[in-house]
Short mmCIF file of C-alpha atoms in Angstrom, two decimals:
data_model
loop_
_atom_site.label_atom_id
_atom_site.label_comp_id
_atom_site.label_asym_id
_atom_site.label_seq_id
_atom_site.Cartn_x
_atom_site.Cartn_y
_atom_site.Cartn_z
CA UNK Z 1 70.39 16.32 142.08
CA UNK Z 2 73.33 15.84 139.91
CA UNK Z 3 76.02 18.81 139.72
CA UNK Z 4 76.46 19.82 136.26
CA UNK Z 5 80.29 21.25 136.58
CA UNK Z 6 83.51 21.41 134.93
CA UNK Z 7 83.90 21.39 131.52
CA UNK Z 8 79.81 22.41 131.19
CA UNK Z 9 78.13 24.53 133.19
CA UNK Z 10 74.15 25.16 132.80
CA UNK Z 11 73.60 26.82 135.58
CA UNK Z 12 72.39 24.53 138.37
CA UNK Z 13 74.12 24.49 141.90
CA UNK Z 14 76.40 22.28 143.45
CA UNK Z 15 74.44 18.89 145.15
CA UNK Z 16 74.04 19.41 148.51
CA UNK Z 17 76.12 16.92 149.88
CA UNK Z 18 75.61 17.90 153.94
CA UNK Z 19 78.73 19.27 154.70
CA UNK Z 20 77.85 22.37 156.13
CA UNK Z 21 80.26 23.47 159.31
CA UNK Z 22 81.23 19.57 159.95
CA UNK Z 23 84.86 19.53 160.40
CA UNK Z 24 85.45 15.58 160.83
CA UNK Z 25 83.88 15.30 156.85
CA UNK Z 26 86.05 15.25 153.69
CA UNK Z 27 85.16 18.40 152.57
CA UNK Z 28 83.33 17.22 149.18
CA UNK Z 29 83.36 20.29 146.67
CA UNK Z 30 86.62 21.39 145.13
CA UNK Z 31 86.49 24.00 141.99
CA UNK Z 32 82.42 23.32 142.43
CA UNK Z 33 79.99 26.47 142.62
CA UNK Z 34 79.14 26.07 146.53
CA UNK Z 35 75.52 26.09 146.97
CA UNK Z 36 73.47 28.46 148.98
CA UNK Z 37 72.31 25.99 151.18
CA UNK Z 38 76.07 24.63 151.89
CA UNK Z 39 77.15 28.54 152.47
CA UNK Z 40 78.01 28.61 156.45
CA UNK Z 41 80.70 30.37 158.98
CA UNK Z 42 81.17 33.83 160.33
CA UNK Z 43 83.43 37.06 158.71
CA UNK Z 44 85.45 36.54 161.56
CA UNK Z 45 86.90 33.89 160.82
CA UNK Z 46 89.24 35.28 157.77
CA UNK Z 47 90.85 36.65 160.49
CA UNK Z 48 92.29 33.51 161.94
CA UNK Z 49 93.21 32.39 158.70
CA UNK Z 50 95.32 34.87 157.57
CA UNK Z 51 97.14 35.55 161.24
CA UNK Z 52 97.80 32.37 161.41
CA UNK Z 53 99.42 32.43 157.72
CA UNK Z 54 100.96 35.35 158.47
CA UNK Z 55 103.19 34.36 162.00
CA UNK Z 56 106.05 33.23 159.54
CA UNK Z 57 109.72 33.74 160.66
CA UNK Z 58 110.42 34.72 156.59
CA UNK Z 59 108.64 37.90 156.93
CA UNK Z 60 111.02 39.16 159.68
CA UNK Z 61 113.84 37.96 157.09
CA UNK Z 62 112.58 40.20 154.72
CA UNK Z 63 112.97 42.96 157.39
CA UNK Z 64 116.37 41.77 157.85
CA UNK Z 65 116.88 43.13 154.43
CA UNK Z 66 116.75 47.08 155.56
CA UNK Z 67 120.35 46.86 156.75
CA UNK Z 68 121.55 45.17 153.28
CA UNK Z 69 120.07 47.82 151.77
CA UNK Z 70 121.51 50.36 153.99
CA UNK Z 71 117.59 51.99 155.12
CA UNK Z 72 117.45 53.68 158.62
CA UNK Z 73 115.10 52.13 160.61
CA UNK Z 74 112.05 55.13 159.94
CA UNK Z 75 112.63 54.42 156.41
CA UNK Z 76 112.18 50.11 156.92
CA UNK Z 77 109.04 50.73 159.41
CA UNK Z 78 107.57 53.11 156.33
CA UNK Z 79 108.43 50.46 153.86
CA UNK Z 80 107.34 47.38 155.51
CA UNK Z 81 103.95 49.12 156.81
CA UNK Z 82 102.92 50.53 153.40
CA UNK Z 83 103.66 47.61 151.56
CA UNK Z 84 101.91 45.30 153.93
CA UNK Z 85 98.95 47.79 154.09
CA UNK Z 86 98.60 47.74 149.84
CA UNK Z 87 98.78 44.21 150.12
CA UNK Z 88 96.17 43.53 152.93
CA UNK Z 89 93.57 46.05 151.39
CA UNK Z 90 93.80 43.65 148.43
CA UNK Z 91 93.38 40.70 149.65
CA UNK Z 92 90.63 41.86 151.80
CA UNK Z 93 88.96 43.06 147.78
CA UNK Z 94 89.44 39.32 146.77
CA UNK Z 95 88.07 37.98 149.58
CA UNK Z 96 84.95 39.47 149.30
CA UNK Z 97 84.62 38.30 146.13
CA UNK Z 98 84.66 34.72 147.42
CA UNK Z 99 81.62 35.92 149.45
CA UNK Z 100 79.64 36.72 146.64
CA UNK Z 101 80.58 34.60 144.20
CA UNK Z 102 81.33 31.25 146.31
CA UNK Z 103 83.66 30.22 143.65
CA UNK Z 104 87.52 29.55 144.20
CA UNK Z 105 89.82 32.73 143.38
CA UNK Z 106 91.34 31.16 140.34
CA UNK Z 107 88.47 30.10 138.49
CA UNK Z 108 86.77 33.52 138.53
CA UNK Z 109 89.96 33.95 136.28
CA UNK Z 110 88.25 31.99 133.98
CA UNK Z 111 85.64 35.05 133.34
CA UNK Z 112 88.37 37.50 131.75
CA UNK Z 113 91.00 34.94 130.80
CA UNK Z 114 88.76 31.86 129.41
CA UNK Z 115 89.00 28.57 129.63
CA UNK Z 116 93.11 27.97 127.68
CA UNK Z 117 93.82 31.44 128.72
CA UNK Z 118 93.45 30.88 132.60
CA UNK Z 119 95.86 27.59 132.11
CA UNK Z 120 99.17 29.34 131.34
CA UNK Z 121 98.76 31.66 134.32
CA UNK Z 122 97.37 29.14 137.08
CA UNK Z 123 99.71 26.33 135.59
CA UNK Z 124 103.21 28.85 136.04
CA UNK Z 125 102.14 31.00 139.20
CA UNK Z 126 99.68 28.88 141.12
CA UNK Z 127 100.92 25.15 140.66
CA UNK Z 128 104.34 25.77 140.22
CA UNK Z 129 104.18 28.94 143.00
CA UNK Z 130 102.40 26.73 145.31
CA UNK Z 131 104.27 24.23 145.26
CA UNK Z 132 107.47 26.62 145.63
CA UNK Z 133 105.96 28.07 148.77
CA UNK Z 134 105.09 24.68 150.30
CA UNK Z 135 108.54 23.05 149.82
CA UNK Z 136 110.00 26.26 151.46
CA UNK Z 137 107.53 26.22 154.63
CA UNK Z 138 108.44 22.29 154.66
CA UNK Z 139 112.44 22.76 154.44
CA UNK Z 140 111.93 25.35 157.66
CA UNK Z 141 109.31 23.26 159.70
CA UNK Z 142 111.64 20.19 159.03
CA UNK Z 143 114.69 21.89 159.61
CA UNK Z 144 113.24 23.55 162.85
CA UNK Z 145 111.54 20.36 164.17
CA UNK Z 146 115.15 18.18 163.63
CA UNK Z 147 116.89 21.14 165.45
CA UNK Z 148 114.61 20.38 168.29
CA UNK Z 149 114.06 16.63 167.52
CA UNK Z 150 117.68 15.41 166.07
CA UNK Z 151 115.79 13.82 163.54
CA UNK Z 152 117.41 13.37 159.93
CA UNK Z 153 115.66 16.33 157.57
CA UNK Z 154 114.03 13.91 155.38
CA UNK Z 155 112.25 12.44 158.30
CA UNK Z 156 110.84 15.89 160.41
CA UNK Z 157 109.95 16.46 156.61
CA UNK Z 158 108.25 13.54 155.87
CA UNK Z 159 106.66 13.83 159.30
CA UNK Z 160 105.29 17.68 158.54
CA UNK Z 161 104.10 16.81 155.07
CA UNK Z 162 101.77 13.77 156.24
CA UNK Z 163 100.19 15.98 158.66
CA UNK Z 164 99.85 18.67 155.71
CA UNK Z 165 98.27 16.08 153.32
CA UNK Z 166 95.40 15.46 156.01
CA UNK Z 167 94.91 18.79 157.05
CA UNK Z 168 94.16 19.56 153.66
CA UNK Z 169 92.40 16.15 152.18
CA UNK Z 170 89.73 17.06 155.01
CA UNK Z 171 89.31 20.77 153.81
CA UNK Z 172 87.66 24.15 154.27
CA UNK Z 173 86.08 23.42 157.58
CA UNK Z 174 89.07 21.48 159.27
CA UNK Z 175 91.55 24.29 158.17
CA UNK Z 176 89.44 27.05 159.36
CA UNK Z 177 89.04 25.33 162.58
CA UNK Z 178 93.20 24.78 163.42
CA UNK Z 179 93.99 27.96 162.18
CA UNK Z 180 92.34 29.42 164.81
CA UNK Z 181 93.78 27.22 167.35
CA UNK Z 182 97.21 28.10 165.57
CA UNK Z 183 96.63 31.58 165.97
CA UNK Z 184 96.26 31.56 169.99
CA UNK Z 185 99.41 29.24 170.07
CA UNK Z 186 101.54 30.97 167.43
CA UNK Z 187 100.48 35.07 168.96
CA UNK Z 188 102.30 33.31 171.96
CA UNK Z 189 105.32 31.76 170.52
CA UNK Z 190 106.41 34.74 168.43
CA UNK Z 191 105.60 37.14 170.98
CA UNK Z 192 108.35 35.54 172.68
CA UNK Z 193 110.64 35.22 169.75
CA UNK Z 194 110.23 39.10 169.24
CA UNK Z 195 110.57 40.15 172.69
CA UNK Z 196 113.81 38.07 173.34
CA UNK Z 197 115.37 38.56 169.64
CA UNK Z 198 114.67 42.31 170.09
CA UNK Z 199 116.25 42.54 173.85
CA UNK Z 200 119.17 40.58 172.42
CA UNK Z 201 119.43 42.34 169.11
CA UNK Z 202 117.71 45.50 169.04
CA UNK Z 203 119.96 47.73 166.98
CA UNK Z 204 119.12 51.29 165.23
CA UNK Z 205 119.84 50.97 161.51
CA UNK Z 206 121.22 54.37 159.99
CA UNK Z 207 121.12 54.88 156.48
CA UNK Z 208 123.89 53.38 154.86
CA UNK Z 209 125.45 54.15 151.33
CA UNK Z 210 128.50 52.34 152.28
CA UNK Z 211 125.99 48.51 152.75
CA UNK Z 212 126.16 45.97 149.95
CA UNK Z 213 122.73 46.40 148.46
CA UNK Z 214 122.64 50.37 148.20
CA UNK Z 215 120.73 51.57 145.82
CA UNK Z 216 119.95 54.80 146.90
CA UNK Z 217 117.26 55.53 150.12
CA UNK Z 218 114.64 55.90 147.78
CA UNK Z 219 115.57 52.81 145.47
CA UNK Z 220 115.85 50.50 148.76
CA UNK Z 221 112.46 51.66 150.30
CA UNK Z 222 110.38 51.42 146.71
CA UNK Z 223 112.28 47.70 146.56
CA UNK Z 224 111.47 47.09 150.61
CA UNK Z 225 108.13 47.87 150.07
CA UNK Z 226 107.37 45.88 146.66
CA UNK Z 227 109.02 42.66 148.81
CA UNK Z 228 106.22 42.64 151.54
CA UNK Z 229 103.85 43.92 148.68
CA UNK Z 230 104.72 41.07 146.79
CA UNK Z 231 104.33 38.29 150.31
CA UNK Z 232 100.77 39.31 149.94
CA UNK Z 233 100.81 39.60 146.02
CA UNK Z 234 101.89 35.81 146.15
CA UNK Z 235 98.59 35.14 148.23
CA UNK Z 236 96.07 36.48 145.91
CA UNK Z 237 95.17 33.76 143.77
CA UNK Z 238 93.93 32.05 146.69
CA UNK Z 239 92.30 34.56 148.84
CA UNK Z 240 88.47 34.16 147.77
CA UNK Z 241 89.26 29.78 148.18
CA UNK Z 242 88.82 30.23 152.19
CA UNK Z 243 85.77 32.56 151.95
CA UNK Z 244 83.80 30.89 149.23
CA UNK Z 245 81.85 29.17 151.64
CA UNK Z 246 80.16 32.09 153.73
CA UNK Z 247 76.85 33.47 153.06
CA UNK Z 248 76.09 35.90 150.19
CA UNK Z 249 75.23 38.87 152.38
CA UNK Z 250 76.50 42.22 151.88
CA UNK Z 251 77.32 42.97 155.69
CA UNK Z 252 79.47 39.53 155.92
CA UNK Z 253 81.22 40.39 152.82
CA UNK Z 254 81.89 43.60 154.01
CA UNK Z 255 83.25 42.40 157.57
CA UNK Z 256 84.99 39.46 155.98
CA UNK Z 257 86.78 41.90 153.56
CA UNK Z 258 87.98 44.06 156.84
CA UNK Z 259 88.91 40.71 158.91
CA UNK Z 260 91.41 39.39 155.81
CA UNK Z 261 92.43 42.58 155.58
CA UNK Z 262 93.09 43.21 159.42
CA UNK Z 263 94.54 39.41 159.93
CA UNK Z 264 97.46 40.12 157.25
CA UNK Z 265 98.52 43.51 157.79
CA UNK Z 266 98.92 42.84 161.59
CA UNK Z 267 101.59 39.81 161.36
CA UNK Z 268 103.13 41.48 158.05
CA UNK Z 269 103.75 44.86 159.46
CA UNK Z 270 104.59 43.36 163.10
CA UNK Z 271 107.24 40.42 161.99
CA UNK Z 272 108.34 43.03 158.93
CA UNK Z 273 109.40 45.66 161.53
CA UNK Z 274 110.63 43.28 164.58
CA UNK Z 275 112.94 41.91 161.61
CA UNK Z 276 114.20 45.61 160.52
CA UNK Z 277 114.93 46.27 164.37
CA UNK Z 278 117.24 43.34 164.87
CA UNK Z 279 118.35 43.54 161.06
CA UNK Z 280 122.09 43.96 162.01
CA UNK Z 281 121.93 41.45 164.83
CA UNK Z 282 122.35 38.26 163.00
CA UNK Z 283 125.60 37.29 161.58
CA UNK Z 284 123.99 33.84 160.16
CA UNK Z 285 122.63 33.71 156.90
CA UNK Z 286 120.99 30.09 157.36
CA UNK Z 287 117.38 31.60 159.10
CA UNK Z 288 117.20 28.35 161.60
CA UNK Z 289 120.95 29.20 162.27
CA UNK Z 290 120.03 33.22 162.69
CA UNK Z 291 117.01 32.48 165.11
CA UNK Z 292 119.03 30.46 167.43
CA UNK Z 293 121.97 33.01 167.19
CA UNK Z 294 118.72 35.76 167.88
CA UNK Z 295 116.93 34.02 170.92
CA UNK Z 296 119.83 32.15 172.41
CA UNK Z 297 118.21 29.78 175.48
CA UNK Z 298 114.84 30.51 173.89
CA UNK Z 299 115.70 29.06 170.76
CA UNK Z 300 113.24 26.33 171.76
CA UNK Z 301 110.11 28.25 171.42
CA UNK Z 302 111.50 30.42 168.61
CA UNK Z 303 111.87 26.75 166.78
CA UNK Z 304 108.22 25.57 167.87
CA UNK Z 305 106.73 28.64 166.70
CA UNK Z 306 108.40 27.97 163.04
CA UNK Z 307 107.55 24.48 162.99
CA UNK Z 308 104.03 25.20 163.85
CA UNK Z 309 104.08 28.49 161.52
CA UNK Z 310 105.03 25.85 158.46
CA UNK Z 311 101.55 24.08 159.42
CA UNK Z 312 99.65 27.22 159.54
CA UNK Z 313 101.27 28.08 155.90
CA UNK Z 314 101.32 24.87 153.96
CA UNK Z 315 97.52 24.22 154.98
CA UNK Z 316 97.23 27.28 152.38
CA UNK Z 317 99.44 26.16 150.25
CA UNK Z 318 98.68 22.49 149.45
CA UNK Z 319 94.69 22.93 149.79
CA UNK Z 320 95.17 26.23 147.07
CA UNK Z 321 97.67 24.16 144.79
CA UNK Z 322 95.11 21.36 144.68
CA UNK Z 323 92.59 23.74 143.73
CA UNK Z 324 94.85 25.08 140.98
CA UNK Z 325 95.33 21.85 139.64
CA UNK Z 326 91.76 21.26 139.09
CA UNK Z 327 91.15 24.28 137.45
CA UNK Z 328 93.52 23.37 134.85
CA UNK Z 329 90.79 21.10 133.49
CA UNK Z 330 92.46 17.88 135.23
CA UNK Z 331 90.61 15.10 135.20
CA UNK Z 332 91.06 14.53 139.17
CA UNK Z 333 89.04 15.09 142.34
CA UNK Z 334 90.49 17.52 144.78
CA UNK Z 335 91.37 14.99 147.54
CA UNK Z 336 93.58 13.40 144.24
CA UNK Z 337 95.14 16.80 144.16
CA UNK Z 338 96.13 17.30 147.35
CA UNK Z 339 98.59 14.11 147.43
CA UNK Z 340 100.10 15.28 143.99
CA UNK Z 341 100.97 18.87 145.68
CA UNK Z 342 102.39 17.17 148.72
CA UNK Z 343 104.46 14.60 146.94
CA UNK Z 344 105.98 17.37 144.42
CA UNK Z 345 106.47 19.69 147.64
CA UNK Z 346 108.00 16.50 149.75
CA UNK Z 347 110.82 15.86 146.54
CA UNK Z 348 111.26 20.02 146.31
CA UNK Z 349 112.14 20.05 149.74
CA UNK Z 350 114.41 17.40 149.52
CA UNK Z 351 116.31 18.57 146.62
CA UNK Z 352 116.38 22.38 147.82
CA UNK Z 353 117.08 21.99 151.09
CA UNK Z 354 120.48 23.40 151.34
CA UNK Z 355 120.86 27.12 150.95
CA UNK Z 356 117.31 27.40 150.21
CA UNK Z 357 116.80 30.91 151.44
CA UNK Z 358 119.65 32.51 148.79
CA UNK Z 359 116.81 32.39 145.91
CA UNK Z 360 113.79 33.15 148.48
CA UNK Z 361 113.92 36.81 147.27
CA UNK Z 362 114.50 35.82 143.67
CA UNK Z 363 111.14 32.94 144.14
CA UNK Z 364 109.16 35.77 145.62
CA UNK Z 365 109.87 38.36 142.68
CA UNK Z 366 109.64 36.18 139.58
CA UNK Z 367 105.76 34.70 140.94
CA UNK Z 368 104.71 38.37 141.59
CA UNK Z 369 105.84 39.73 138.84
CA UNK Z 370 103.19 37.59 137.15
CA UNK Z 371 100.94 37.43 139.54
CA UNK Z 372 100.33 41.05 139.55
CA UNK Z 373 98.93 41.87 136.51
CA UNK Z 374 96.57 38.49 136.81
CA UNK Z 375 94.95 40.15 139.74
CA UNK Z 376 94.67 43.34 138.32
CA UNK Z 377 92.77 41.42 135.78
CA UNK Z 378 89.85 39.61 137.75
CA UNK Z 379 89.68 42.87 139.99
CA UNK Z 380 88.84 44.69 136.65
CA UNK Z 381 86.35 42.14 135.49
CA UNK Z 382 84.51 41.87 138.94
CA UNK Z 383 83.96 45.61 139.59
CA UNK Z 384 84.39 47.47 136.03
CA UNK Z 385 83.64 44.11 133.76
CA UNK Z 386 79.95 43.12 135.38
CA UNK Z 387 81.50 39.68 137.26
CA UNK Z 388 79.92 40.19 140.41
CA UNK Z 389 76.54 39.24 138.37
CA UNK Z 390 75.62 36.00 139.36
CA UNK Z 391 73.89 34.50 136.58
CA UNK Z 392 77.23 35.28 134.64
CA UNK Z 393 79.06 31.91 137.20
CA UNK Z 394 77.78 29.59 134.68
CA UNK Z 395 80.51 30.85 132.40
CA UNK Z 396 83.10 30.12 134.44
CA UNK Z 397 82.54 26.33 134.22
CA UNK Z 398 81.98 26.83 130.18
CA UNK Z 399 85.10 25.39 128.04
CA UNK Z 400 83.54 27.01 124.92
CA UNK Z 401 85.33 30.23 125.89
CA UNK Z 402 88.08 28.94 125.06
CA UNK Z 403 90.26 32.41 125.21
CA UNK Z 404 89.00 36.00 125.91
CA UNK Z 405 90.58 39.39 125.98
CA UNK Z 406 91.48 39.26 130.01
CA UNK Z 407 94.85 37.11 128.79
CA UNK Z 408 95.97 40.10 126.35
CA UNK Z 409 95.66 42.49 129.06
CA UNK Z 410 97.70 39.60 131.22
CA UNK Z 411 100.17 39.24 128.88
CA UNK Z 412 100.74 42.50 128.35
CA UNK Z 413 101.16 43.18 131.71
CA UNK Z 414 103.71 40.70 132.41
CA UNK Z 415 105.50 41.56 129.18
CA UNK Z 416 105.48 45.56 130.19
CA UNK Z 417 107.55 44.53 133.50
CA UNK Z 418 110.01 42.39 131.99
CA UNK Z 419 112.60 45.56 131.01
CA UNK Z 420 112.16 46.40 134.97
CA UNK Z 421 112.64 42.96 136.79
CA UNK Z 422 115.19 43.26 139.19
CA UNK Z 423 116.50 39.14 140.05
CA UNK Z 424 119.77 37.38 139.76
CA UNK Z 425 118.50 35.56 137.57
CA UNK Z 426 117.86 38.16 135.09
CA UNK Z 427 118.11 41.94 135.45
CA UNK Z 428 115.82 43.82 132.65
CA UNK Z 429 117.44 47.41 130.94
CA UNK Z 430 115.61 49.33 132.51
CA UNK Z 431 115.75 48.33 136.31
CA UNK Z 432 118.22 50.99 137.58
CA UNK Z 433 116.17 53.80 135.92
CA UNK Z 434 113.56 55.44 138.27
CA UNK Z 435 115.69 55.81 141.47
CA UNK Z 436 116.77 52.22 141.04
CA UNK Z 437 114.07 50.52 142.42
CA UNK Z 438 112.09 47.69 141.68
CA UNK Z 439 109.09 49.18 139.53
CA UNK Z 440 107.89 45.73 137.98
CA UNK Z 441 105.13 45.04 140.05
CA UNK Z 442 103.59 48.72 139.38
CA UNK Z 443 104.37 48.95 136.02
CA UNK Z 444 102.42 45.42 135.36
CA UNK Z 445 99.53 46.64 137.11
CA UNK Z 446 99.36 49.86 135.09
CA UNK Z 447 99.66 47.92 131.74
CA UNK Z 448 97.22 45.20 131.97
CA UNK Z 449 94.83 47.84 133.54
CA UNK Z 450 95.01 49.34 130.69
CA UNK Z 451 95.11 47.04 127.99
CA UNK Z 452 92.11 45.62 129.56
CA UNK Z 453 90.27 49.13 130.05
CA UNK Z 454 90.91 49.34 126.23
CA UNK Z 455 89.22 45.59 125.53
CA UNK Z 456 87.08 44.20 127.85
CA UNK Z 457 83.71 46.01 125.47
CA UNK Z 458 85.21 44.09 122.51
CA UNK Z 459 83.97 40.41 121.22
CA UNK Z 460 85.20 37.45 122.49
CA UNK Z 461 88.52 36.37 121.35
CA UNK Z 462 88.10 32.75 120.47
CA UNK Z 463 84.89 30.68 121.47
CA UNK Z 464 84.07 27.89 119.71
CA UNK Z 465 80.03 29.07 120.35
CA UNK Z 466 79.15 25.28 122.10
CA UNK Z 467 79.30 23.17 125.04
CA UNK Z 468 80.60 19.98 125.74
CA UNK Z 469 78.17 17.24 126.96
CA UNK Z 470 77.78 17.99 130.80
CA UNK Z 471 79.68 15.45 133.25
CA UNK Z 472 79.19 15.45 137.02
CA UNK Z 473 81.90 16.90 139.42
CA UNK Z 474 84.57 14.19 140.26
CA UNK Z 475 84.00 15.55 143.54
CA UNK Z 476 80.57 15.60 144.27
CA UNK Z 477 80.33 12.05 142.72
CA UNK Z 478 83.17 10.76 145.21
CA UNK Z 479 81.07 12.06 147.83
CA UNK Z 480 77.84 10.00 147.07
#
């Protein structure tokens, strides 16, 4: 049976192509509705993928940041642990939706948003974020693996990215299974980091008005807490991509909601506050530089658990910017995809390499403040707008819908923050107001909650009322 997907839709399934829990297969369905009979896996194993994601040496940078703001240490654990719990309870929401719906994350934003709508969002915070995030986890894996190797950057870069592109041109199955490996390797690796950077370290942060970044205690905690909100934030377009797959069952959506959930808030909340604790220990601002400075004759591990952390992240990263590519109506299969993310990440890297963590704050503000009000949108139109309905998938795949109220309340969101970003490269009127710290994120949830509270009932906002002539999946037909 032929699959009738992108740009029509009629309502039949994905062909089953036999792929199933074979990890040495291509995986053969990109922005496809999986079928039933292709669903397969356990709950548990959102888990792995998300621990994995989350052992990252730039979450303990962001703890660094306590001491520039001039936090005690209570007020950085409080931070870092609310923020990464928000975050985790969010993505463990999205996941589940992948359960249920067993369609990629940014195509359900295809339901609120429409077909055009969905493009300006996926084509600024997905491509152009995900490709962002995987040239950063390259410059740190290559950097790391030529501090280890003596290997020019371009090289351990090179190296890291080739292994990325076939990670990711094999798939679902093949990530799921080495981020579990990654997970028993990398729990070791940092556990050593963070015992030796804390022994040789450890200090006890005081608050601070006289540090660089004060802003006030409560201005530095609310702006803390938005940066590991926003870590997770940055994740959310992908979340339901490495759940899609699992069987449409209540209890396994439940558990796999708790397991994505669980898996990010541990490594958040345990990197976030073994950063804060050895925040004033560091005197380098180059993060390869600070982790040798940190773990002295242990920089070797330290180094191996970065370069294998850039793995465990750009997996993500490269198999969810492929996916965005596709659903920008791109005439290209997902395995095509996957080499144009790792070429554009490969030149990034080489381009950004020096001083790339300066902006790393800057990068992770500017993609969540539009990210935020996106999710708040296909949260709204799964529970409150009838999405979870799943004889409604069909309009997902239908380019008719060309643009629907969703990308009003997403605009507006976006818009409504703008006055309160808080970024070097642009600081909005209003962003010392409020205790002085960063409100963006909050206010562009509030907004396009509301704008879309105040819509969703209404008409459709521009469909052309027909279809265009089914084609098959470029995907399913590369796999016959």
């Amino acid at each position: 049976m032929s699959h009738l997907s992108d740009p029509a839709y009629t309502g039949g399934e994905a062909a089953d192509c036999g792929y199933r829990d074979t990890v040495a297969k291509v995986e053969p369905y990109g922005i496809d509705h999986i079928p039933d009979v292709e669903r397969h896996g356990r709950p548990v194993s959102q888990f792995y993928v998300w621990f994995a994601a989350g052992l990252n040496f730039p979450i303990m940078v962001l703890g660094f940041s306590a001491a520039w703001f001039g936090l005690s240490l209570w007020q950085a654990v409080t931070a870092v642990v609310a923020g990464a719990g928000v975050g985790s309870v969010l993505m463990g929401v999205l996941s589940r939706m992948g359960v249920r719906l067993g369609v990629a994350q940014q195509m359900q934003a295809r339901g609120p948003l429409g077909f055009v709508g969905n493009m300006i969002p996926v084509a600024y915070i997905n491509v152009f974020a995900g490709i962002g995030w995987a040239a950063l986890t390259v410059i740190l894996g290559g950097k790391a693996l030529g501090e280890i190797t003596g290997l020019p950057f371009a090289v351990s870069a090179a190296g890291l990215v080739a292994v990325q592109l076939m990670v990711a041109i094999f798939g679902y199955n093949m990530i799921h299974l080495l981020q579990k490996v990654l997970s028993y390797v990398l729990v070791v690796l940092f556990s050593i980091m963070t015992v030796v950077a804390v022994v040789r370290g450890s200090s006890t942060l005081h608050a601070a008005p006289q540090a660089d970044g004060y802003i006030g205690s409560f201005g530095g905690w609310v702006t803390l807490f938005g940066w590991f909100l926003a870590f997770l934030v940055a994740w959310t377009p992908f979340a339901s991509d490495y759940s899609r797959y699992l069987p449409d069952d209540h209890s396994v959506s439940v558990r796999a909601g708790w397991y994505t959930a669980l898996g990010n808030f541990l490594t958040l909340a345990w990197l976030g506050i073994a950063g804060a604790v050895v925040a004033g220990a560091a005197t380098e601002t180059d993060p390869i530089a600070a982790v040798k400075e940190l773990t002295g004759p242990w920089a070797v591990p330290a180094l191996l658990a970065i370069l294998l952390s850039s793995l465990s992240q750009n997996f993500l990263n490269v198999y969810g910017g492929a996916i965005s590519l596709q659903t920008l109506g791109l005439p290209i299969s997902r395995v095509q995809a996957v080499v144009c993310i790792c070429l554009a990440a490969f030149g990034v890297s080489l381009w950004a390499e020096s001083g790339v963590y300066d902006n790393f704050t800057v990068f992770l503000n500017l993609t969540a403040y539009f990210i935020a009000p996106y999710v708040t949108v296909i949260l709204l139109d799964y529970t409150v707008g009838g999405r979870k309905d799943k004889a409604r998938i069909q309009e997902l795949f239908d380019r008719s819908r060309i643009l629907e109220w969703g990308f009003v309340a997403w605009a507006a969101g976006v818009l409504a923050s703008v006055p309160f970003w808080q970024s070097s490269l642009y600081t909005g009127p209003l962003a010392d107001d409020f205790g002085g710290g960063d409100w963006s994120m909050l206010v562009g949830f509030v907004v396009a909650a509301v704008v879309y509270f105040a819509t969703y009932r209404l008409r459709p906002l521009w469909w052309t009322g027909r279809q265009a002539a089914p084609e098959p999946s470029l995907d399913v037909v590369e796999a016959k």
